[in-house]
Amino acid sequence: MKKTLILLILLTISVVSFGQNDSIAVARPWMSGLNIGFGVPAEFKDLYAAGVNGHVGYDFAYPLSDKFAIGFYTGIGGGFLKETEPYGAFDEGGEYGEFGEDNGYDSFYYMFKFSAGLLMEIGDLHKSPFVLGVSPCTGVGFLDMDLFLPVELRLGHVFNRHWYIMTDIVYGVSLAEETMFIEPSIRVGYNFGHKPRTRKK
């Protein structure tokens, strides 16, 4: 009887201990942040122009393990491009044409872009994971009224609990095949949603 009681007590302690260990919560950082940045678009098929764009976006990644988080990002941006050789500035002989140097006709083009894509954090989420994002034509944009779809690749790094930096390159797929451009950009982000996500051991 005494031995049975001792065994029951030990079994109860073991079950309780197992249950407590199974419910231990381990905090995992997750990303919910805003980013701002600028890019330098260049068109090299029809307009032969370059310029500058401003960007703002939202980043989210949910941790699936201690070394991997997955989510999405969205962003909008816009700016302008200026032709390197404005239309009408030169005649066939290489001299200034009838419109002259200051013609300005069709020399400025405005640009707008919205994109969304897959975002991942890879590496130790408690330290400084890398950031990888890709947008396979999941967005829309306009360059001089030409509709295009953005193909975007992002690479970044988390520096501390709140700050991260990303670089990206965008290639615009023109639906009318009228323009062709690339845009490298740099973005700085602030993670304001650094709340713990938990798991059971």
GROMACS .gro file of C-alpha atoms in nm:
model
  201
    1MET     CA    1   0.000   0.000   0.000
    2LYS     CA    2   0.277   0.235   0.095
    3LYS     CA    3   0.470   0.155  -0.223
    4THR     CA    4   0.157   0.202  -0.434
    5LEU     CA    5   0.097   0.544  -0.278
    6ILE     CA    6   0.455   0.647  -0.343
    7LEU     CA    7   0.427   0.531  -0.707
    8LEU     CA    8   0.102   0.724  -0.753
    9ILE     CA    9   0.261   1.039  -0.609
   10LEU     CA   10   0.564   1.000  -0.834
   11LEU     CA   11   0.339   0.937  -1.135
   12THR     CA   12   0.129   1.243  -1.054
   13ILE     CA   13   0.441   1.459  -1.018
   14SER     CA   14   0.571   1.328  -1.350
   15VAL     CA   15   0.243   1.398  -1.531
   16VAL     CA   16   0.219   1.750  -1.386
   17SER     CA   17   0.584   1.818  -1.466
   18PHE     CA   18   0.537   1.696  -1.823
   19GLY     CA   19   0.230   1.912  -1.865
   20GLN     CA   20   0.411   2.218  -1.734
   21ASN     CA   21   0.709   2.162  -1.964
   22ASP     CA   22   0.476   2.112  -2.257
   23SER     CA   23   0.311   2.448  -2.196
   24ILE     CA   24   0.628   2.651  -2.149
   25ALA     CA   25   0.606   2.948  -2.385
   26VAL     CA   26   0.916   3.046  -2.578
   27ALA     CA   27   0.903   3.399  -2.719
   28ARG     CA   28   0.981   3.444  -3.085
   29PRO     CA   29   1.019   3.789  -3.235
   30TRP     CA   30   0.802   3.877  -3.532
   31MET     CA   31   0.806   4.163  -3.779
   32SER     CA   32   0.542   4.429  -3.831
   33GLY     CA   33   0.711   4.741  -3.955
   34LEU     CA   34   0.705   5.042  -4.181
   35ASN     CA   35   0.979   5.130  -4.428
   36ILE     CA   36   1.068   5.437  -4.629
   37GLY     CA   37   1.326   5.480  -4.901
   38PHE     CA   38   1.413   5.608  -5.244
   39GLY     CA   39   1.502   5.457  -5.578
   40VAL     CA   40   1.668   5.558  -5.904
   41PRO     CA   41   1.460   5.436  -6.202
   42ALA     CA   42   1.612   5.426  -6.550
   43GLU     CA   43   1.425   5.363  -6.875
   44PHE     CA   44   1.642   5.228  -7.159
   45LYS     CA   45   1.411   5.124  -7.444
   46ASP     CA   46   1.203   5.420  -7.561
   47LEU     CA   47   1.235   5.721  -7.332
   48TYR     CA   48   1.601   5.691  -7.237
   49ALA     CA   49   1.538   5.866  -6.909
   50ALA     CA   50   1.641   5.850  -6.545
   51GLY     CA   51   1.503   5.999  -6.226
   52VAL     CA   52   1.413   5.945  -5.863
   53ASN     CA   53   1.124   5.779  -5.676
   54GLY     CA   54   1.012   5.789  -5.314
   55HIS     CA   55   0.877   5.476  -5.145
   56VAL     CA   56   0.681   5.379  -4.834
   57GLY     CA   57   0.573   5.028  -4.738
   58TYR     CA   58   0.457   4.781  -4.476
   59ASP     CA   59   0.638   4.457  -4.382
   60PHE     CA   60   0.502   4.160  -4.190
   61ALA     CA   61   0.657   3.821  -4.106
   62TYR     CA   62   0.522   3.553  -3.870
   63PRO     CA   63   0.775   3.314  -3.708
   64LEU     CA   64   0.734   2.945  -3.786
   65SER     CA   65   1.053   2.844  -3.606
   66ASP     CA   66   1.347   3.006  -3.427
   67LYS     CA   67   1.519   3.059  -3.763
   68PHE     CA   68   1.242   3.123  -4.013
   69ALA     CA   69   0.952   3.366  -4.046
   70ILE     CA   70   0.723   3.420  -4.342
   71GLY     CA   71   0.472   3.686  -4.436
   72PHE     CA   72   0.415   3.959  -4.692
   73TYR     CA   73   0.497   4.316  -4.782
   74THR     CA   74   0.316   4.596  -4.963
   75GLY     CA   75   0.442   4.929  -5.087
   76ILE     CA   76   0.367   5.232  -5.299
   77GLY     CA   77   0.604   5.471  -5.466
   78GLY     CA   78   0.620   5.746  -5.719
   79GLY     CA   79   0.836   6.011  -5.873
   80PHE     CA   80   0.959   6.131  -6.208
   81LEU     CA   81   1.210   6.061  -6.484
   82LYS     CA   82   1.380   6.307  -6.716
   83GLU     CA   83   1.502   6.226  -7.063
   84THR     CA   84   1.876   6.243  -7.111
   85GLU     CA   85   1.822   6.373  -7.467
   86PRO     CA   86   1.491   6.564  -7.479
   87TYR     CA   87   1.289   6.529  -7.797
   88GLY     CA   88   1.354   6.812  -8.044
   89ALA     CA   89   1.671   6.936  -7.875
   90PHE     CA   90   1.900   6.820  -8.156
   91ASP     CA   91   1.868   6.800  -8.533
   92GLU     CA   92   2.020   6.531  -8.753
   93GLY     CA   93   2.353   6.712  -8.765
   94GLY     CA   94   2.390   6.708  -8.390
   95GLU     CA   95   2.312   7.079  -8.354
   96TYR     CA   96   2.026   7.223  -8.154
   97GLY     CA   97   1.704   7.191  -8.352
   98GLU     CA   98   1.427   7.440  -8.409
   99PHE     CA   99   1.286   7.389  -8.061
  100GLY     CA  100   1.618   7.461  -7.894
  101GLU     CA  101   1.780   7.332  -7.577
  102ASP     CA  102   1.502   7.450  -7.347
  103ASN     CA  103   1.216   7.291  -7.538
  104GLY     CA  104   1.121   7.056  -7.252
  105TYR     CA  105   0.863   6.882  -7.475
  106ASP     CA  106   0.808   6.525  -7.354
  107SER     CA  107   1.122   6.542  -7.141
  108PHE     CA  108   0.960   6.471  -6.799
  109TYR     CA  109   0.770   6.152  -6.722
  110TYR     CA  110   0.583   6.067  -6.406
  111MET     CA  111   0.583   5.726  -6.247
  112PHE     CA  112   0.363   5.546  -5.993
  113LYS     CA  113   0.398   5.192  -5.858
  114PHE     CA  114   0.217   4.960  -5.617
  115SER     CA  115   0.366   4.622  -5.532
  116ALA     CA  116   0.303   4.333  -5.296
  117GLY     CA  117   0.506   4.022  -5.237
  118LEU     CA  118   0.629   3.739  -5.020
  119LEU     CA  119   0.858   3.832  -4.728
  120MET     CA  120   1.082   3.599  -4.527
  121GLU     CA  121   1.323   3.628  -4.236
  122ILE     CA  122   1.602   3.369  -4.245
  123GLY     CA  123   1.846   3.309  -3.960
  124ASP     CA  124   1.834   3.342  -3.584
  125LEU     CA  125   1.522   3.555  -3.525
  126HIS     CA  126   1.650   3.654  -3.180
  127LYS     CA  127   1.962   3.815  -3.326
  128SER     CA  128   2.006   3.955  -3.678
  129PRO     CA  129   1.824   3.753  -3.943
  130PHE     CA  130   1.841   3.822  -4.313
  131VAL     CA  131   1.537   3.948  -4.501
  132LEU     CA  132   1.432   3.813  -4.841
  133GLY     CA  133   1.136   3.938  -5.042
  134VAL     CA  134   1.005   3.868  -5.391
  135SER     CA  135   0.719   4.015  -5.594
  136PRO     CA  136   0.653   3.817  -5.916
  137CYS     CA  137   0.435   4.072  -6.099
  138THR     CA  138   0.200   4.107  -5.798
  139GLY     CA  139   0.144   4.477  -5.839
  140VAL     CA  140   0.083   4.747  -6.095
  141GLY     CA  141   0.248   5.066  -6.211
  142PHE     CA  142   0.242   5.342  -6.469
  143LEU     CA  143   0.531   5.507  -6.651
  144ASP     CA  144   0.426   5.782  -6.892
  145MET     CA  145   0.081   5.617  -6.900
  146ASP     CA  146   0.235   5.283  -6.997
  147LEU     CA  147   0.098   5.006  -6.773
  148PHE     CA  148   0.359   4.771  -6.630
  149LEU     CA  149   0.386   4.487  -6.379
  150PRO     CA  150   0.677   4.497  -6.131
  151VAL     CA  151   0.913   4.204  -6.081
  152GLU     CA  152   1.088   4.280  -5.752
  153LEU     CA  153   1.363   4.122  -5.544
  154ARG     CA  154   1.449   4.244  -5.192
  155LEU     CA  155   1.748   4.163  -4.974
  156GLY     CA  156   1.791   4.301  -4.626
  157HIS     CA  157   1.922   4.260  -4.274
  158VAL     CA  158   1.778   4.317  -3.927
  159PHE     CA  159   2.021   4.511  -3.709
  160ASN     CA  160   1.845   4.513  -3.374
  161ARG     CA  161   1.504   4.482  -3.214
  162HIS     CA  162   1.354   4.766  -3.416
  163TRP     CA  163   1.570   4.869  -3.713
  164TYR     CA  164   1.631   4.694  -4.043
  165ILE     CA  165   1.753   4.790  -4.390
  166MET     CA  166   1.667   4.652  -4.732
  167THR     CA  167   1.785   4.698  -5.089
  168ASP     CA  168   1.571   4.599  -5.383
  169ILE     CA  169   1.578   4.588  -5.759
  170VAL     CA  170   1.267   4.625  -5.973
  171TYR     CA  171   1.219   4.534  -6.338
  172GLY     CA  172   0.906   4.670  -6.504
  173VAL     CA  173   0.727   4.436  -6.744
  174SER     CA  174   0.544   4.661  -6.992
  175LEU     CA  175   0.210   4.514  -7.103
  176ALA     CA  176   0.223   4.718  -7.423
  177GLU     CA  177   0.596   4.650  -7.471
  178GLU     CA  178   0.656   5.023  -7.501
  179THR     CA  179   0.896   5.083  -7.212
  180MET     CA  180   1.160   4.890  -7.025
  181PHE     CA  181   1.313   5.004  -6.698
  182ILE     CA  182   1.501   4.894  -6.390
  183GLU     CA  183   1.504   5.061  -6.049
  184PRO     CA  184   1.748   4.993  -5.765
  185SER     CA  185   1.628   5.121  -5.427
  186ILE     CA  186   1.727   5.133  -5.063
  187ARG     CA  187   1.485   5.125  -4.770
  188VAL     CA  188   1.511   5.173  -4.394
  189GLY     CA  189   1.247   5.008  -4.177
  190TYR     CA  190   1.127   5.034  -3.819
  191ASN     CA  191   0.969   4.728  -3.655
  192PHE     CA  192   0.700   4.858  -3.419
  193GLY     CA  193   0.523   4.526  -3.369
  194HIS     CA  194   0.797   4.330  -3.196
  195LYS     CA  195   0.559   4.115  -2.990
  196PRO     CA  196   0.636   3.758  -2.888
  197ARG     CA  197   0.482   3.465  -3.066
  198THR     CA  198   0.484   3.150  -2.856
  199ARG     CA  199   0.525   2.781  -2.909
  200LYS     CA  200   0.515   2.471  -2.690
  201LYS     CA  201   0.826   2.276  -2.620
   0.00000   0.00000   0.00000
